[in-house]
Amino acid sequence: MTIKNGDFIRLEFTGKVKETGDVFDTTNEEVANEAGILIENKEYVPIPIIVGGNHLLKAIDEAAVGMDVGQSKELEVSPENAFGERDPKLIQLIPMKEFKKQGMNPYVGMELSSEGHKGRVLTINGGRVKVDFNPELAGKTLEYSIVISEIIEETEEKIKGMIQLHYSYPNMDLDKTEIKIDGDKVSIKLDEITKFDQKSYMDVTFARFKISKDIWDNMDFEKVEFVDEFEKSVEEDEEQSSTKEQDSNTNTNTNTNNNNNNTNESNNKSNNDESEE
């Protein structure tokens, strides 16, 4: 089946810088390891995307249109169609004291963020730090190798694909994600392990928004809801029951002891009265 815009597919790719041949991104674990860019806990598998959905460079979307499952293609992407030309205005000299105010000790290669822009420390000279806020691949011609692995047909698999793309969480099992469809509404209950996600509330909300938007824009649904449920565990019930039983036994023993004490006191008093007589 020929790929067209709007199709949900799984894509393998490897990206290199033409001038150096350096691999900067790939879906192949062996290639990543050989290039020295292997990321621990990252799952290296074909990624799910929507063709024309702006998940990758526009040039890759355009190259995918018309391809068939299993077909591969090589493409070259110029800087203007990739990450743009380098802008000298985005290279800034920042006084060292600004870093010290925030308790930071800059070093060459350090990545940082300022006013929503990501940058890298290029040099440190005396009391000044040169930071480049250009995208790392700006000004570079890129080469991509792409392979169409699969066209995703099933509705639930399309939704799970968008979850996989936008919500990265180690050890999340998509098979444990529950998806319910009711007319034009989709309900999503993620794998229980995601309840322990350490990302900020804003990051989690943004990821859910991106999933929802892809579903609205490319599928016949008007509403997407994420369900978070917290149930009392059976172990907790048993512990509480055991605690109550222990408390009950303690109270019973206490009452029994109190009754025995009262009886003893009564007998002692009676004996004392007889002695006085």
mmCIF file of N, CA, C and O in Angstrom, residues 196-271:
data_model
loop_
_atom_site.group_PDB
_atom_site.id
_atom_site.type_symbol
_atom_site.label_atom_id
_atom_site.label_comp_id
_atom_site.label_asym_id
_atom_site.label_seq_id
_atom_site.Cartn_x
_atom_site.Cartn_y
_atom_site.Cartn_z
ATOM 1 N N PHE A 196 3.973 7.044 38.783
ATOM 2 C CA PHE A 196 5.194 7.388 39.518
ATOM 3 C C PHE A 196 6.117 8.276 38.692
ATOM 4 O O PHE A 196 7.291 8.437 39.015
ATOM 5 N N ASP A 197 5.595 8.854 37.612
ATOM 6 C CA ASP A 197 6.377 9.726 36.744
ATOM 7 C C ASP A 197 6.863 10.944 37.524
ATOM 8 O O ASP A 197 6.092 11.595 38.224
ATOM 9 N N GLN A 198 8.144 11.245 37.392
ATOM 10 C CA GLN A 198 8.740 12.369 38.113
ATOM 11 C C GLN A 198 8.724 13.661 37.309
ATOM 12 O O GLN A 198 9.207 14.692 37.775
ATOM 13 N N LYS A 199 8.165 13.611 36.075
ATOM 14 C CA LYS A 199 8.101 14.841 35.284
ATOM 15 C C LYS A 199 7.205 15.861 35.968
ATOM 16 O O LYS A 199 6.328 15.522 36.776
ATOM 17 N N SER A 200 7.409 17.135 35.618
ATOM 18 C CA SER A 200 6.577 18.192 36.191
ATOM 19 C C SER A 200 5.148 18.068 35.671
ATOM 20 O O SER A 200 4.902 17.468 34.619
ATOM 21 N N TYR A 201 4.215 18.647 36.421
ATOM 22 C CA TYR A 201 2.809 18.617 36.009
ATOM 23 C C TYR A 201 2.649 19.254 34.624
ATOM 24 O O TYR A 201 1.881 18.762 33.785
ATOM 25 N N MET A 202 3.412 20.327 34.375
ATOM 26 C CA MET A 202 3.322 21.023 33.084
ATOM 27 C C MET A 202 3.788 20.115 31.941
ATOM 28 O O MET A 202 3.150 20.057 30.882
ATOM 29 N N ASP A 203 4.883 19.369 32.143
ATOM 30 C CA ASP A 203 5.398 18.485 31.100
ATOM 31 C C ASP A 203 4.409 17.360 30.795
ATOM 32 O O ASP A 203 4.197 17.002 29.629
ATOM 33 N N VAL A 204 3.828 16.788 31.844
ATOM 34 C CA VAL A 204 2.857 15.703 31.650
ATOM 35 C C VAL A 204 1.617 16.221 30.925
ATOM 36 O O VAL A 204 1.106 15.587 29.989
ATOM 37 N N THR A 205 1.146 17.405 31.330
ATOM 38 C CA THR A 205 -0.035 17.987 30.695
ATOM 39 C C THR A 205 0.235 18.294 29.225
ATOM 40 O O THR A 205 -0.616 18.041 28.361
ATOM 41 N N PHE A 206 1.423 18.808 28.921
ATOM 42 C CA PHE A 206 1.762 19.140 27.538
ATOM 43 C C PHE A 206 1.828 17.879 26.678
ATOM 44 O O PHE A 206 1.379 17.865 25.528
ATOM 45 N N ALA A 207 2.397 16.803 27.239
ATOM 46 C CA ALA A 207 2.470 15.535 26.502
ATOM 47 C C ALA A 207 1.064 15.018 26.202
ATOM 48 O O ALA A 207 0.773 14.567 25.090
ATOM 49 N N ARG A 208 0.181 15.109 27.169
ATOM 50 C CA ARG A 208 -1.201 14.656 26.968
ATOM 51 C C ARG A 208 -1.910 15.535 25.929
ATOM 52 O O ARG A 208 -2.717 15.032 25.140
ATOM 53 N N PHE A 209 -1.606 16.821 25.945
ATOM 54 C CA PHE A 209 -2.215 17.716 24.959
ATOM 55 C C PHE A 209 -1.780 17.336 23.541
ATOM 56 O O PHE A 209 -2.600 17.313 22.604
ATOM 57 N N LYS A 210 -0.489 17.019 23.373
ATOM 58 C CA LYS A 210 0.011 16.662 22.034
ATOM 59 C C LYS A 210 -0.635 15.367 21.543
ATOM 60 O O LYS A 210 -0.957 15.236 20.354
ATOM 61 N N ILE A 211 -0.812 14.416 22.447
ATOM 62 C CA ILE A 211 -1.499 13.172 22.086
ATOM 63 C C ILE A 211 -2.918 13.482 21.637
ATOM 64 O O ILE A 211 -3.386 13.012 20.598
ATOM 65 N N SER A 212 -3.609 14.304 22.430
ATOM 66 C CA SER A 212 -5.000 14.662 22.136
ATOM 67 C C SER A 212 -5.122 15.387 20.803
ATOM 68 O O SER A 212 -6.013 15.097 19.997
ATOM 69 N N LYS A 213 -4.208 16.330 20.557
ATOM 70 C CA LYS A 213 -4.282 17.119 19.326
ATOM 71 C C LYS A 213 -4.100 16.242 18.088
ATOM 72 O O LYS A 213 -4.804 16.412 17.080
ATOM 73 N N ASP A 214 -3.164 15.299 18.153
ATOM 74 C CA ASP A 214 -2.969 14.403 17.014
ATOM 75 C C ASP A 214 -4.213 13.549 16.766
ATOM 76 O O ASP A 214 -4.548 13.245 15.620
ATOM 77 N N ILE A 215 -4.891 13.171 17.841
ATOM 78 C CA ILE A 215 -6.115 12.381 17.698
ATOM 79 C C ILE A 215 -7.229 13.243 17.106
ATOM 80 O O ILE A 215 -7.934 12.830 16.180
ATOM 81 N N TRP A 216 -7.409 14.475 17.610
ATOM 82 C CA TRP A 216 -8.449 15.377 17.067
ATOM 83 C C TRP A 216 -8.221 15.640 15.584
ATOM 84 O O TRP A 216 -9.149 15.591 14.783
ATOM 85 N N ASP A 217 -6.981 15.960 15.250
ATOM 86 C CA ASP A 217 -6.677 16.424 13.899
ATOM 87 C C ASP A 217 -6.685 15.313 12.854
ATOM 88 O O ASP A 217 -6.855 15.588 11.657
ATOM 89 N N ASN A 218 -6.474 14.070 13.284
ATOM 90 C CA ASN A 218 -6.273 13.011 12.299
ATOM 91 C C ASN A 218 -7.205 11.817 12.433
ATOM 92 O O ASN A 218 -7.103 10.864 11.658
ATOM 93 N N MET A 219 -8.099 11.871 13.419
ATOM 94 C CA MET A 219 -9.055 10.787 13.604
ATOM 95 C C MET A 219 -10.434 11.384 13.868
ATOM 96 O O MET A 219 -10.571 12.581 14.126
ATOM 97 N N ASP A 220 -11.458 10.561 13.799
ATOM 98 C CA ASP A 220 -12.837 11.059 13.930
ATOM 99 C C ASP A 220 -13.285 11.117 15.385
ATOM 100 O O ASP A 220 -14.268 10.475 15.784
ATOM 101 N N PHE A 221 -12.555 11.888 16.181
ATOM 102 C CA PHE A 221 -12.909 12.057 17.598
ATOM 103 C C PHE A 221 -12.865 13.539 17.951
ATOM 104 O O PHE A 221 -12.053 14.294 17.427
ATOM 105 N N GLU A 222 -13.773 13.928 18.857
ATOM 106 C CA GLU A 222 -13.854 15.323 19.277
ATOM 107 C C GLU A 222 -13.333 15.548 20.690
ATOM 108 O O GLU A 222 -12.989 16.663 21.069
ATOM 109 N N LYS A 223 -13.286 14.483 21.497
ATOM 110 C CA LYS A 223 -12.894 14.644 22.894
ATOM 111 C C LYS A 223 -11.970 13.516 23.318
ATOM 112 O O LYS A 223 -12.188 12.358 22.968
ATOM 113 N N VAL A 224 -10.913 13.880 24.039
ATOM 114 C CA VAL A 224 -9.975 12.895 24.584
ATOM 115 C C VAL A 224 -9.842 13.146 26.076
ATOM 116 O O VAL A 224 -9.591 14.276 26.494
ATOM 117 N N GLU A 225 -10.036 12.109 26.860
ATOM 118 C CA GLU A 225 -9.877 12.261 28.302
ATOM 119 C C GLU A 225 -8.890 11.230 28.832
ATOM 120 O O GLU A 225 -8.811 10.111 28.327
ATOM 121 N N PHE A 226 -8.117 11.655 29.828
ATOM 122 C CA PHE A 226 -7.169 10.757 30.488
ATOM 123 C C PHE A 226 -7.717 10.426 31.865
ATOM 124 O O PHE A 226 -8.084 11.316 32.637
ATOM 125 N N VAL A 227 -7.789 9.135 32.158
ATOM 126 C CA VAL A 227 -8.394 8.667 33.401
ATOM 127 C C VAL A 227 -7.290 8.291 34.380
ATOM 128 O O VAL A 227 -6.422 7.461 34.079
ATOM 129 N N ASP A 228 -7.320 8.889 35.566
ATOM 130 C CA ASP A 228 -6.397 8.545 36.643
ATOM 131 C C ASP A 228 -7.206 7.939 37.784
ATOM 132 O O ASP A 228 -8.075 8.606 38.347
ATOM 133 N N GLU A 229 -6.928 6.691 38.110
ATOM 134 C CA GLU A 229 -7.648 6.019 39.187
ATOM 135 C C GLU A 229 -6.674 5.547 40.257
ATOM 136 O O GLU A 229 -5.586 5.051 39.952
ATOM 137 N N PHE A 230 -7.079 5.702 41.501
ATOM 138 C CA PHE A 230 -6.269 5.236 42.625
ATOM 139 C C PHE A 230 -7.164 4.374 43.509
ATOM 140 O O PHE A 230 -8.120 4.868 44.105
ATOM 141 N N GLU A 231 -6.871 3.074 43.565
ATOM 142 C CA GLU A 231 -7.686 2.139 44.326
ATOM 143 C C GLU A 231 -6.941 1.667 45.567
ATOM 144 O O GLU A 231 -5.718 1.509 45.547
ATOM 145 N N LYS A 232 -7.719 1.445 46.615
ATOM 146 C CA LYS A 232 -7.145 0.897 47.833
ATOM 147 C C LYS A 232 -6.724 -0.536 47.551
ATOM 148 O O LYS A 232 -7.496 -1.329 47.012
ATOM 149 N N SER A 233 -5.497 -0.884 47.906
ATOM 150 C CA SER A 233 -4.996 -2.222 47.598
ATOM 151 C C SER A 233 -5.543 -3.243 48.587
ATOM 152 O O SER A 233 -5.934 -2.914 49.705
ATOM 153 N N VAL A 234 -5.564 -4.504 48.172
ATOM 154 C CA VAL A 234 -6.035 -5.591 49.041
ATOM 155 C C VAL A 234 -5.138 -5.706 50.255
ATOM 156 O O VAL A 234 -5.599 -5.920 51.367
ATOM 157 N N GLU A 235 -3.819 -5.543 50.066
ATOM 158 C CA GLU A 235 -2.877 -5.625 51.184
ATOM 159 C C GLU A 235 -3.197 -4.589 52.229
ATOM 160 O O GLU A 235 -3.133 -4.839 53.429
ATOM 161 N N GLU A 236 -3.559 -3.361 51.752
ATOM 162 C CA GLU A 236 -3.890 -2.288 52.689
ATOM 163 C C GLU A 236 -5.131 -2.652 53.489
ATOM 164 O O GLU A 236 -5.208 -2.414 54.680
ATOM 165 N N ASP A 237 -6.138 -3.251 52.812
ATOM 166 C CA ASP A 237 -7.349 -3.677 53.508
ATOM 167 C C ASP A 237 -7.015 -4.713 54.575
ATOM 168 O O ASP A 237 -7.539 -4.669 55.688
ATOM 169 N N GLU A 238 -6.133 -5.683 54.196
ATOM 170 C CA GLU A 238 -5.766 -6.725 55.141
ATOM 171 C C GLU A 238 -5.014 -6.153 56.333
ATOM 172 O O GLU A 238 -5.209 -6.567 57.469
ATOM 173 N N GLU A 239 -4.119 -5.178 56.052
ATOM 174 C CA GLU A 239 -3.361 -4.549 57.137
ATOM 175 C C GLU A 239 -4.287 -3.814 58.092
ATOM 176 O O GLU A 239 -4.149 -3.903 59.310
ATOM 177 N N GLN A 240 -5.256 -3.065 57.508
ATOM 178 C CA GLN A 240 -6.194 -2.339 58.352
ATOM 179 C C GLN A 240 -7.047 -3.294 59.166
ATOM 180 O O GLN A 240 -7.328 -3.064 60.336
ATOM 181 N N SER A 241 -7.466 -4.411 58.523
ATOM 182 C CA SER A 241 -8.273 -5.405 59.226
ATOM 183 C C SER A 241 -7.484 -6.029 60.354
ATOM 184 O O SER A 241 -7.994 -6.228 61.461
ATOM 185 N N SER A 242 -6.192 -6.322 60.058
ATOM 186 C CA SER A 242 -5.322 -6.908 61.079
ATOM 187 C C SER A 242 -5.108 -5.941 62.228
ATOM 188 O O SER A 242 -5.119 -6.326 63.399
ATOM 189 N N THR A 243 -4.936 -4.644 61.893
ATOM 190 C CA THR A 243 -4.736 -3.620 62.921
ATOM 191 C C THR A 243 -5.968 -3.510 63.815
ATOM 192 O O THR A 243 -5.870 -3.415 65.040
ATOM 193 N N LYS A 244 -7.156 -3.509 63.160
ATOM 194 C CA LYS A 244 -8.404 -3.413 63.931
ATOM 195 C C LYS A 244 -8.568 -4.612 64.853
ATOM 196 O O LYS A 244 -9.013 -4.499 65.981
ATOM 197 N N GLU A 245 -8.172 -5.826 64.324
ATOM 198 C CA GLU A 245 -8.299 -7.041 65.125
ATOM 199 C C GLU A 245 -7.369 -6.977 66.330
ATOM 200 O O GLU A 245 -7.728 -7.353 67.446
ATOM 201 N N GLN A 246 -6.133 -6.462 66.075
ATOM 202 C CA GLN A 246 -5.180 -6.336 67.167
ATOM 203 C C GLN A 246 -5.680 -5.339 68.204
ATOM 204 O O GLN A 246 -5.582 -5.564 69.413
ATOM 205 N N ASP A 247 -6.252 -4.212 67.716
ATOM 206 C CA ASP A 247 -6.806 -3.221 68.634
ATOM 207 C C ASP A 247 -7.936 -3.803 69.450
ATOM 208 O O ASP A 247 -8.074 -3.544 70.653
ATOM 209 N N SER A 248 -8.774 -4.638 68.774
ATOM 210 C CA SER A 248 -9.912 -5.252 69.450
ATOM 211 C C SER A 248 -9.433 -6.206 70.524
ATOM 212 O O SER A 248 -9.942 -6.214 71.648
ATOM 213 N N ASN A 249 -8.390 -7.012 70.185
ATOM 214 C CA ASN A 249 -7.839 -7.948 71.161
ATOM 215 C C ASN A 249 -7.221 -7.205 72.327
ATOM 216 O O ASN A 249 -7.349 -7.604 73.490
ATOM 217 N N THR A 250 -6.550 -6.093 72.008
ATOM 218 C CA THR A 250 -5.928 -5.292 73.065
ATOM 219 C C THR A 250 -6.982 -4.733 74.006
ATOM 220 O O THR A 250 -6.834 -4.763 75.228
ATOM 221 N N ASN A 251 -8.086 -4.220 73.420
ATOM 222 C CA ASN A 251 -9.165 -3.669 74.231
ATOM 223 C C ASN A 251 -9.804 -4.742 75.083
ATOM 224 O O ASN A 251 -10.146 -4.528 76.252
ATOM 225 N N THR A 252 -9.962 -5.963 74.499
ATOM 226 C CA THR A 252 -10.571 -7.069 75.240
ATOM 227 C C THR A 252 -9.704 -7.450 76.414
ATOM 228 O O THR A 252 -10.185 -7.639 77.539
ATOM 229 N N ASN A 253 -8.384 -7.557 76.139
ATOM 230 C CA ASN A 253 -7.456 -7.906 77.222
ATOM 231 C C ASN A 253 -7.451 -6.839 78.299
ATOM 232 O O ASN A 253 -7.396 -7.134 79.486
ATOM 233 N N THR A 254 -7.500 -5.571 77.834
ATOM 234 C CA THR A 254 -7.500 -4.465 78.800
ATOM 235 C C THR A 254 -8.741 -4.514 79.666
ATOM 236 O O THR A 254 -8.677 -4.365 80.897
ATOM 237 N N ASN A 255 -9.901 -4.745 79.044
ATOM 238 C CA ASN A 255 -11.151 -4.822 79.803
ATOM 239 C C ASN A 255 -11.133 -5.992 80.773
ATOM 240 O O ASN A 255 -11.597 -5.895 81.910
ATOM 241 N N THR A 256 -10.571 -7.133 80.282
ATOM 242 C CA THR A 256 -10.499 -8.311 81.153
ATOM 243 C C THR A 256 -9.619 -8.036 82.350
ATOM 244 O O THR A 256 -9.957 -8.357 83.499
ATOM 245 N N ASN A 257 -8.477 -7.416 82.093
ATOM 246 C CA ASN A 257 -7.567 -7.079 83.202
ATOM 247 C C ASN A 257 -8.207 -6.112 84.168
ATOM 248 O O ASN A 257 -8.064 -6.240 85.383
ATOM 249 N N ASN A 258 -8.935 -5.106 83.606
ATOM 250 C CA ASN A 258 -9.602 -4.142 84.469
ATOM 251 C C ASN A 258 -10.657 -4.828 85.334
ATOM 252 O O ASN A 258 -10.817 -4.525 86.524
ATOM 253 N N ASN A 259 -11.409 -5.763 84.737
ATOM 254 C CA ASN A 259 -12.441 -6.481 85.488
ATOM 255 C C ASN A 259 -11.817 -7.315 86.589
ATOM 256 O O ASN A 259 -12.320 -7.371 87.724
ATOM 257 N N ASN A 260 -10.675 -7.972 86.239
ATOM 258 C CA ASN A 260 -9.988 -8.772 87.258
ATOM 259 C C ASN A 260 -9.492 -7.901 88.391
ATOM 260 O O ASN A 260 -9.578 -8.255 89.562
ATOM 261 N N ASN A 261 -8.954 -6.721 88.012
ATOM 262 C CA ASN A 261 -8.470 -5.801 89.044
ATOM 263 C C ASN A 261 -9.598 -5.336 89.943
ATOM 264 O O ASN A 261 -9.447 -5.233 91.169
ATOM 265 N N ASN A 262 -10.733 -5.018 89.310
ATOM 266 C CA ASN A 262 -11.881 -4.569 90.107
ATOM 267 C C ASN A 262 -12.363 -5.659 91.053
ATOM 268 O O ASN A 262 -12.737 -5.413 92.203
ATOM 269 N N THR A 263 -12.357 -6.909 90.563
ATOM 270 C CA THR A 263 -12.793 -8.039 91.393
ATOM 271 C C THR A 263 -11.861 -8.223 92.563
ATOM 272 O O THR A 263 -12.275 -8.426 93.707
ATOM 273 N N ASN A 264 -10.564 -8.150 92.267
ATOM 274 C CA ASN A 264 -9.573 -8.294 93.335
ATOM 275 C C ASN A 264 -9.715 -7.199 94.371
ATOM 276 O O ASN A 264 -9.613 -7.434 95.582
ATOM 277 N N GLU A 265 -9.931 -5.968 93.879
ATOM 278 C CA GLU A 265 -10.100 -4.860 94.822
ATOM 279 C C GLU A 265 -11.328 -5.075 95.705
ATOM 280 O O GLU A 265 -11.323 -4.787 96.890
ATOM 281 N N SER A 266 -12.393 -5.591 95.083
ATOM 282 C CA SER A 266 -13.634 -5.822 95.846
ATOM 283 C C SER A 266 -13.417 -6.885 96.901
ATOM 284 O O SER A 266 -13.856 -6.761 98.046
ATOM 285 N N ASN A 267 -12.720 -7.986 96.541
ATOM 286 C CA ASN A 267 -12.447 -9.059 97.498
ATOM 287 C C ASN A 267 -11.562 -8.567 98.626
ATOM 288 O O ASN A 267 -11.781 -8.901 99.805
ATOM 289 N N ASN A 268 -10.569 -7.755 98.281
ATOM 290 C CA ASN A 268 -9.676 -7.226 99.314
ATOM 291 C C ASN A 268 -10.439 -6.357 100.297
ATOM 292 O O ASN A 268 -10.215 -6.399 101.513
ATOM 293 N N LYS A 269 -11.337 -5.555 99.766
ATOM 294 C CA LYS A 269 -12.120 -4.672 100.632
ATOM 295 C C LYS A 269 -13.006 -5.473 101.561
ATOM 296 O O LYS A 269 -13.150 -5.163 102.746
ATOM 297 N N SER A 270 -13.585 -6.536 101.005
ATOM 298 C CA SER A 270 -14.467 -7.374 101.826
ATOM 299 C C SER A 270 -13.696 -8.032 102.946
ATOM 300 O O SER A 270 -14.134 -8.085 104.096
ATOM 301 N N ASN A 271 -12.521 -8.538 102.617
ATOM 302 C CA ASN A 271 -11.666 -9.190 103.630
ATOM 303 C C ASN A 271 -11.261 -8.198 104.708
ATOM 304 O O ASN A 271 -11.216 -8.537 105.896
#
